[in-house]
CSV table of C-alpha atoms and ligand atoms in Angstrom, one decimal:
chain,number,residue,atom,x,y,z
A,1,MET,CA,4.1,-10.4,32.6
A,2,ALA,CA,4.9,-11.4,29.0
A,3,ARG,CA,7.5,-9.2,27.2
A,4,ARG,CA,6.0,-6.6,24.9
A,5,LYS,CA,6.1,-7.7,21.2
A,6,ARG,CA,8.7,-5.9,19.2
A,7,VAL,CA,7.7,-5.1,15.7
A,8,LEU,CA,9.7,-3.6,12.8
A,9,ILE,CA,7.5,-1.8,10.2
A,10,THR,CA,9.2,-0.6,7.0
A,11,GLY,CA,7.6,2.2,5.0
A,12,ALA,CA,6.5,3.5,8.4
A,13,ALA,CA,6.1,7.1,7.3
A,14,GLY,CA,3.9,6.1,4.3
A,15,PHE,CA,0.2,5.7,4.0
A,16,LEU,CA,-0.3,2.1,5.0
A,17,GLY,CA,2.9,1.9,7.1
A,18,SER,CA,1.8,4.7,9.4
A,19,HIS,CA,-1.7,3.2,9.9
A,20,LEU,CA,0.0,-0.1,10.8
A,21,CYS,CA,2.3,1.7,13.3
A,22,ASP,CA,-0.9,3.1,14.9
A,23,ARG,CA,-2.5,-0.3,15.1
A,24,PHE,CA,0.5,-2.1,16.7
A,25,ILE,CA,1.0,0.8,19.2
A,26,ALA,CA,-2.7,0.4,20.1
A,27,GLU,CA,-2.0,-3.4,20.6
A,28,GLY,CA,0.6,-2.5,23.2
A,29,CYS,CA,3.6,-3.4,21.0
A,30,TYR,CA,7.1,-1.8,20.8
A,31,VAL,CA,7.2,-0.4,17.3
A,32,ILE,CA,10.3,0.4,15.3
A,33,GLY,CA,9.4,2.4,12.2
A,34,MET,CA,11.8,2.5,9.3
A,35,ASP,CA,11.6,4.7,6.2
A,36,ASN,CA,14.0,6.4,3.7
A,37,LEU,CA,11.4,9.1,3.3
A,38,ILE,CA,11.5,9.1,-0.5
A,39,THR,CA,7.7,8.9,-0.7
A,40,GLY,CA,6.9,8.8,3.0
A,41,ASP,CA,6.3,11.8,5.1
A,42,LEU,CA,7.3,12.2,8.8
A,43,LYS,CA,4.0,14.1,9.3
A,44,ASN,CA,2.2,10.8,9.2
A,45,ILE,CA,4.0,9.5,12.3
A,46,GLU,CA,4.7,12.8,14.1
A,47,HIS,CA,2.2,11.9,16.8
A,48,LEU,CA,4.1,8.7,17.6
A,49,MET,CA,7.5,10.2,18.0
A,50,LYS,CA,7.0,11.2,21.6
A,51,LEU,CA,5.9,7.7,22.7
A,52,GLU,CA,8.2,5.5,24.7
A,53,ASN,CA,7.2,2.4,22.7
A,54,PHE,CA,8.0,3.9,19.3
A,55,GLU,CA,11.3,4.7,17.6
A,56,PHE,CA,12.1,5.7,14.1
A,57,TYR,CA,15.1,4.9,11.9
A,58,HIS,CA,15.7,6.9,8.7
A,59,HIS,CA,17.1,4.1,6.6
A,60,ASP,CA,16.8,2.6,3.1
A,61,VAL,CA,16.0,-1.1,3.4
A,62,SER,CA,17.6,-1.8,0.0
A,63,LYS,CA,20.9,-1.4,2.0
A,64,PHE,CA,21.9,-3.8,4.8
A,65,VAL,CA,19.3,-3.5,7.7
A,66,PHE,CA,20.5,-3.6,11.3
A,67,VAL,CA,18.1,-3.5,14.2
A,68,PRO,CA,19.4,-4.0,17.8
A,69,GLY,CA,17.6,-6.3,20.2
A,70,GLU,CA,14.9,-8.9,19.7
A,71,LEU,CA,12.2,-8.8,17.0
A,72,ASP,CA,8.9,-10.7,17.0
A,73,TYR,CA,7.4,-9.4,13.8
A,74,ILE,CA,8.6,-7.6,10.6
A,75,LEU,CA,6.1,-6.0,8.3
A,76,HIS,CA,7.6,-4.9,5.0
A,77,PHE,CA,5.6,-2.1,3.6
A,78,ALA,CA,8.3,0.1,2.1
A,79,SER,CA,7.7,0.8,-1.6
A,80,PRO,CA,6.6,3.5,-3.9
A,81,ALA,CA,3.0,2.6,-4.7
A,82,SER,CA,1.6,4.8,-7.5
A,83,PRO,CA,2.1,4.4,-11.3
A,84,ILE,CA,3.6,8.0,-11.4
A,85,ASP,CA,6.1,7.0,-8.7
A,86,TYR,CA,7.2,3.9,-10.7
A,87,LEU,CA,7.9,6.1,-13.7
A,88,LYS,CA,9.9,8.6,-11.7
A,89,ILE,CA,11.9,6.2,-9.5
A,90,PRO,CA,11.8,2.9,-11.3
A,91,ILE,CA,15.1,1.5,-10.0
A,92,GLN,CA,14.3,2.3,-6.4
A,93,THR,CA,10.9,0.6,-6.9
A,94,LEU,CA,12.7,-2.5,-8.1
A,95,LYS,CA,15.3,-2.5,-5.4
A,96,VAL,CA,13.0,-2.0,-2.4
A,97,SER,CA,10.9,-5.1,-3.1
A,98,SER,CA,13.8,-7.3,-4.3
A,99,LEU,CA,17.0,-6.3,-2.4
A,100,GLY,CA,15.0,-4.8,0.5
A,101,THR,CA,12.9,-8.0,0.9
A,102,HIS,CA,16.1,-10.1,0.8
A,103,ASN,CA,17.6,-8.0,3.6
A,104,LEU,CA,14.5,-8.2,5.7
A,105,LEU,CA,14.1,-12.0,5.2
A,106,GLY,CA,17.7,-12.3,6.4
A,107,LEU,CA,16.9,-10.2,9.4
A,108,ALA,CA,13.8,-12.3,10.1
A,109,ARG,CA,15.9,-15.4,9.9
A,110,VAL,CA,18.6,-14.2,12.4
A,111,LYS,CA,16.0,-12.7,14.8
A,112,LYS,CA,13.6,-15.7,14.4
A,113,ALA,CA,10.9,-13.2,13.7
A,114,ARG,CA,7.8,-13.7,11.7
A,115,ILE,CA,7.7,-11.6,8.5
A,116,LEU,CA,4.7,-10.3,6.6
A,117,VAL,CA,5.4,-8.8,3.2
A,118,ALA,CA,3.1,-6.4,1.3
A,119,SER,CA,2.3,-7.8,-2.1
A,120,THR,CA,-0.3,-6.4,-4.4
A,121,SER,CA,-3.1,-7.0,-6.8
A,122,GLU,CA,-0.6,-5.8,-9.4
A,123,VAL,CA,0.9,-9.4,-9.4
A,124,TYR,CA,-2.3,-10.2,-11.5
A,125,GLY,CA,-1.3,-7.5,-14.0
A,126,ASP,CA,-4.1,-6.7,-16.4
A,127,PRO,CA,-6.1,-9.8,-15.3
A,128,MET,CA,-7.8,-12.2,-17.7
A,129,VAL,CA,-9.7,-13.8,-14.7
A,130,HIS,CA,-12.3,-11.9,-12.9
A,131,PRO,CA,-12.6,-11.5,-9.9
A,132,GLN,CA,-9.0,-12.3,-9.1
A,133,ARG,CA,-8.4,-15.4,-6.9
A,134,GLU,CA,-5.1,-16.2,-5.3
A,135,ASP,CA,-4.5,-19.2,-7.6
A,136,TYR,CA,-4.6,-17.0,-10.7
A,137,TRP,CA,-1.0,-16.4,-11.9
A,138,GLY,CA,-1.6,-13.1,-13.7
A,139,ASN,CA,-1.0,-11.3,-16.9
A,140,VAL,CA,2.0,-9.0,-16.4
A,141,ASN,CA,4.0,-7.0,-18.9
A,142,PRO,CA,7.6,-7.2,-17.5
A,143,VAL,CA,9.0,-4.4,-19.6
A,144,GLY,CA,6.0,-2.0,-19.5
A,145,PRO,CA,5.9,1.0,-17.1
A,146,ARG,CA,4.3,-1.0,-14.3
A,147,GLY,CA,6.8,-3.9,-14.8
A,148,VAL,CA,9.2,-2.4,-12.2
A,149,TYR,CA,6.6,-2.7,-9.5
A,150,ASP,CA,4.7,-5.8,-10.6
A,151,GLU,CA,7.8,-7.9,-11.2
A,152,ALA,CA,9.5,-6.7,-8.0
A,153,LYS,CA,6.5,-7.7,-6.1
A,154,ARG,CA,6.3,-11.1,-7.8
A,155,PHE,CA,10.0,-11.6,-7.0
A,156,MET,CA,9.1,-10.6,-3.4
A,157,GLU,CA,6.6,-13.4,-3.2
A,158,ALA,CA,9.0,-15.9,-4.7
A,159,ILE,CA,11.9,-15.1,-2.4
A,160,THR,CA,9.6,-15.0,0.6
A,161,MET,CA,8.3,-18.4,-0.2
A,162,ALA,CA,11.8,-19.7,-0.7
A,163,TYR,CA,12.9,-18.4,2.7
A,164,HIS,CA,9.9,-20.2,4.2
A,165,THR,CA,10.6,-23.6,2.5
A,166,TYR,CA,14.4,-23.5,2.5
A,167,HIS,CA,15.2,-21.7,5.8
A,168,GLY,CA,11.9,-22.3,7.7
A,169,VAL,CA,11.3,-18.6,8.2
A,170,GLU,CA,7.7,-17.8,9.3
A,171,THR,CA,6.3,-15.9,6.4
A,172,ARG,CA,3.0,-14.3,5.4
A,173,ILE,CA,2.1,-12.7,2.1
A,174,VAL,CA,-0.8,-10.2,1.7
A,175,ARG,CA,-2.0,-9.2,-1.7
A,176,ILE,CA,-3.4,-5.7,-1.2
A,177,PHE,CA,-6.0,-4.3,-3.6
A,178,ASN,CA,-6.7,-0.5,-4.0
A,179,THR,CA,-6.9,1.1,-0.6
A,180,TYR,CA,-7.7,4.6,0.4
A,181,GLY,CA,-8.0,6.8,3.5
A,182,PRO,CA,-6.4,9.6,5.4
A,183,ARG,CA,-2.7,10.2,4.8
A,184,MET,CA,-2.7,9.2,1.2
A,185,ARG,CA,-0.3,11.6,-0.7
A,186,LEU,CA,-2.4,14.3,-2.3
A,187,ASN,CA,-0.3,14.5,-5.4
A,188,ASP,CA,0.9,11.0,-6.0
A,189,GLY,CA,-1.3,10.6,-9.1
A,190,ARG,CA,-3.6,7.9,-7.6
A,191,VAL,CA,-7.2,8.3,-8.7
A,192,LEU,CA,-8.8,9.2,-5.3
A,193,PRO,CA,-6.4,11.9,-4.2
A,194,ALA,CA,-6.3,13.1,-7.8
A,195,PHE,CA,-10.1,13.6,-8.0
A,196,ILE,CA,-10.5,15.0,-4.5
A,197,GLY,CA,-7.5,17.4,-5.0
A,198,GLN,CA,-9.0,18.5,-8.3
A,199,ALA,CA,-12.4,19.1,-6.7
A,200,LEU,CA,-10.8,21.1,-3.9
A,201,ARG,CA,-8.8,23.3,-6.3
A,202,GLY,CA,-11.8,23.8,-8.6
A,203,GLU,CA,-10.3,21.9,-11.5
A,204,ASP,CA,-12.0,19.4,-13.8
A,205,LEU,CA,-11.7,15.8,-12.8
A,206,THR,CA,-9.4,13.8,-15.2
A,207,ILE,CA,-10.7,10.4,-16.3
A,208,PHE,CA,-8.0,8.4,-18.0
A,209,GLY,CA,-9.4,6.4,-21.0
A,210,ASP,CA,-13.2,6.2,-21.3
A,211,GLY,CA,-13.7,5.5,-17.5
A,212,SER,CA,-15.1,2.0,-18.1
A,213,GLN,CA,-12.1,0.4,-16.3
A,214,THR,CA,-13.0,-0.9,-12.8
A,215,ARG,CA,-11.4,-0.8,-9.4
A,216,SER,CA,-12.6,-2.0,-5.9
A,217,PHE,CA,-11.6,0.4,-3.1
A,218,CYS,CA,-11.0,-0.7,0.5
A,219,TYR,CA,-11.0,1.6,3.4
A,220,VAL,CA,-7.6,1.6,5.3
A,221,ASP,CA,-9.0,0.5,8.7
A,222,ASP,CA,-10.5,-2.6,7.1
A,223,LEU,CA,-7.2,-3.4,5.3
A,224,VAL,CA,-5.2,-3.0,8.5
A,225,GLU,CA,-7.6,-5.4,10.3
A,226,GLY,CA,-7.1,-8.0,7.5
A,227,ILE,CA,-3.3,-7.7,7.7
A,228,TYR,CA,-3.3,-8.0,11.5
A,229,ARG,CA,-5.3,-11.2,11.3
A,230,LEU,CA,-3.1,-12.6,8.6
A,231,LEU,CA,0.0,-11.9,10.6
A,232,LEU,CA,-1.4,-13.8,13.6
A,233,SER,CA,-2.7,-16.7,11.4
A,234,ASN,CA,-0.8,-19.8,10.2
A,235,GLU,CA,-1.3,-19.1,6.5
A,236,VAL,CA,1.8,-19.0,4.4
A,237,ASN,CA,0.2,-18.8,1.0
A,238,PRO,CA,-0.8,-15.4,-0.4
A,239,VAL,CA,-4.1,-14.0,0.8
A,240,ASN,CA,-6.1,-11.2,-1.0
A,241,VAL,CA,-7.2,-8.4,1.2
A,242,GLY,CA,-9.4,-5.8,-0.4
A,243,ASN,CA,-13.0,-4.7,-0.7
A,244,PRO,CA,-14.9,-6.5,-3.5
A,245,ALA,CA,-17.3,-3.6,-4.1
A,246,GLU,CA,-16.3,-2.9,-7.7
A,247,ILE,CA,-17.1,0.3,-9.6
A,248,THR,CA,-16.0,2.0,-12.9
A,249,ILE,CA,-13.8,5.0,-12.7
A,250,SER,CA,-16.6,7.0,-14.3
A,251,GLN,CA,-19.0,6.0,-11.5
A,252,PHE,CA,-16.2,6.8,-9.0
A,253,ALA,CA,-15.8,10.3,-10.5
A,254,GLU,CA,-19.6,10.8,-10.1
A,255,GLU,CA,-19.4,9.8,-6.4
A,256,ILE,CA,-16.6,12.3,-5.8
A,257,ILE,CA,-18.5,15.1,-7.6
A,258,LYS,CA,-21.5,14.4,-5.4
A,259,LEU,CA,-19.4,14.2,-2.2
A,260,THR,CA,-17.5,17.4,-2.7
A,261,GLY,CA,-20.3,19.3,-4.4
A,262,THR,CA,-17.8,20.5,-7.0
A,263,LYS,CA,-19.3,22.3,-10.0
A,264,GLN,CA,-16.5,21.1,-12.3
A,265,LYS,CA,-17.0,18.5,-15.0
A,266,VAL,CA,-15.0,15.4,-16.0
A,267,ILE,CA,-12.5,15.6,-18.8
A,268,TYR,CA,-11.0,12.6,-20.6
A,269,GLN,CA,-7.2,12.0,-21.0
A,270,PRO,CA,-5.4,9.1,-22.6
A,271,LEU,CA,-5.3,5.8,-20.7
A,272,PRO,CA,-1.8,5.0,-19.4
A,273,GLN,CA,-0.1,2.0,-20.9
A,274,ASP,CA,-1.0,-1.4,-19.4
A,275,ASP,CA,-3.7,0.2,-17.1
A,276,PRO,CA,-5.7,-2.8,-15.9
A,277,LYS,CA,-9.2,-2.9,-17.3
A,278,GLN,CA,-10.8,-4.5,-14.3
A,279,ARG,CA,-9.9,-5.4,-10.8
A,280,GLN,CA,-11.9,-7.0,-8.0
A,281,PRO,CA,-10.6,-9.2,-5.2
A,282,ASP,CA,-12.1,-12.6,-4.6
A,283,ILE,CA,-11.8,-12.7,-0.8
A,284,THR,CA,-13.1,-16.2,-0.1
A,285,ARG,CA,-9.8,-17.3,1.4
A,286,ALA,CA,-9.6,-14.2,3.7
A,287,LYS,CA,-13.2,-14.9,4.9
A,288,GLU,CA,-12.5,-18.6,5.5
A,289,ILE,CA,-9.0,-18.4,6.9
A,290,LEU,CA,-9.1,-15.1,8.7
A,291,GLY,CA,-12.8,-14.7,9.4
A,292,TRP,CA,-12.3,-11.2,7.8
A,293,GLU,CA,-14.3,-9.1,5.5
A,294,PRO,CA,-14.5,-5.3,5.0
A,295,LYS,CA,-17.0,-3.4,7.2
A,296,VAL,CA,-16.7,0.2,6.0
A,297,SER,CA,-18.8,1.3,3.1
A,298,ARG,CA,-17.4,3.5,0.4
A,299,ALA,CA,-19.8,6.3,1.4
A,300,GLU,CA,-18.5,6.2,5.0
A,301,GLY,CA,-14.9,5.8,4.0
A,302,LEU,CA,-14.9,8.5,1.4
A,303,LYS,CA,-16.5,11.0,3.8
A,304,ILE,CA,-13.7,10.4,6.4
A,305,THR,CA,-11.1,10.7,3.6
A,306,TYR,CA,-12.6,13.9,2.2
A,307,ASP,CA,-12.6,15.5,5.7
A,308,TYR,CA,-8.9,14.6,5.9
A,309,PHE,CA,-8.0,16.2,2.6
A,310,LYS,CA,-10.1,19.3,3.5
A,311,SER,CA,-8.0,19.7,6.6
A,312,LEU,CA,-4.8,20.1,4.6
A,313,THR,CA,-3.3,23.5,4.0
A,314,ASN,CA,-3.4,25.4,0.7
A,315,ASP,CA,0.3,24.8,0.6
A,316,ASP,CA,-0.3,21.0,0.4
A,317,LEU,CA,-3.1,21.4,-2.1
A,318,TYR,CA,-1.2,23.5,-4.6
A,319,LYS,CA,2.3,22.0,-4.3
A,320,LYS,CA,2.8,19.9,-7.4
A,321,GLU,CA,4.7,17.2,-5.6
A,322,HIS,CA,6.4,17.6,-2.2
A,323,LYS,CA,9.1,15.2,-3.1
A,324,ASP,CA,12.3,15.8,-5.1
A,325,PHE,CA,13.1,12.5,-6.7
A,326,GLU,CA,16.3,13.8,-8.4
A,327,ASN,CA,18.6,12.2,-5.9
A,328,TYR,CA,17.0,8.8,-6.2
A,329,LYS,CA,17.8,7.7,-9.7
A,330,ARG,CA,19.9,4.7,-8.7
B,401,UDP,N1,-7.2,7.4,-13.1
B,401,UDP,C1,-8.0,8.3,-13.7
B,401,UDP,N2,-7.7,9.7,-13.4
B,401,UDP,C2,-6.7,10.1,-12.6
B,401,UDP,C3,-5.9,9.1,-12.0
B,401,UDP,C4,-6.1,7.7,-12.3
B,401,UDP,O1,-8.9,8.0,-14.4
B,401,UDP,O2,-6.5,11.3,-12.4
B,401,UDP,C5,-7.5,6.0,-13.3
B,401,UDP,C6,-6.3,5.1,-13.7
B,401,UDP,O3,-6.1,5.2,-15.1
B,401,UDP,C7,-6.7,3.7,-13.3
B,401,UDP,C8,-7.6,4.0,-12.1
B,401,UDP,O4,-8.0,5.4,-12.1
B,401,UDP,O5,-7.5,3.1,-14.3
B,401,UDP,C9,-6.9,3.8,-10.7
B,401,UDP,O6,-5.6,4.4,-10.8
B,401,UDP,P1,-4.6,4.4,-9.6
B,401,UDP,O7,-3.4,5.1,-10.1
B,401,UDP,O8,-5.3,5.0,-8.4
B,401,UDP,O9,-4.4,2.9,-9.2
B,401,UDP,P2,-4.1,1.6,-10.0
B,401,UDP,O10,-4.2,1.8,-11.5
B,401,UDP,O11,-2.7,1.2,-9.6
B,401,UDP,O12,-5.1,0.7,-9.6
């Protein structure tokens, strides 16, 4: 019988990382989860801890990464991932996608493992091309508040491609668009947990700007399927994975109001600096190369996500932020 595939997943205790752990466990792999728990939460992988084909390392991948034994796949998903996090921990945000990616590419090289890195639609910045295709190079402000994330992810793509061309490492790059689902952090400032949290607490929903900016939301199971297919494909160029169903943030607020039945209204707050005006993935390449497209409608996905948030305790709901970032300034 073939040896079980051994997979390292960084950011394993985070939203996407934990769903990926579930998927690779379900595929019968041996999964090594790694996380420094700055923004991740062990609750997301508690159910895996007792399994004999899962182990967890509490480690910061910005420092040298050691994993004993063989590795077939590495999935690099460690990173803060909300604009509020970038403002609070900008240097960690830069380090995990630059130094962290470098360490993991080095690990992939010695282990002869295939590595997939989590890039983002943020590499397109505030895009001048719509919808965004992979051959668009973007419109990014390197010194704005999002620069620490956007530029680190752009560097991540560059160094990943360099390890592929120079060292022959098997690499894959996924550009992830806005994704939602159970295990998102309730208080990370992202629009979906923000709106649902506000509805559950009986607060008004905060729309930033006039609400005409657009986003395209992908349900997490669809995203995981796209990533899984990309990993197993031969494609080394970046591939967009996201749901092209685009809506304005005002329409999105209306959907959340309807879903939750909240009697609250929307209130308007200033638009954060460099907030992209529009975002929608062109997924032609994912369709052609991976035979992938999203299956879960926003109505279905939002219902599952709302049920998850409803199941959280009042403690979770009213805690401003469960993370103390004070120790992570450098
Ligand atoms: N947003 C909002 N109210 C909130 C949080 C976010 O109107 O309480 C807006 C935000 O300005 C942005 C969009 O929703 O235009 C998506 O924000 P998020 O932080 O979720 O993701 P990103 O901007 O990285 O796509």
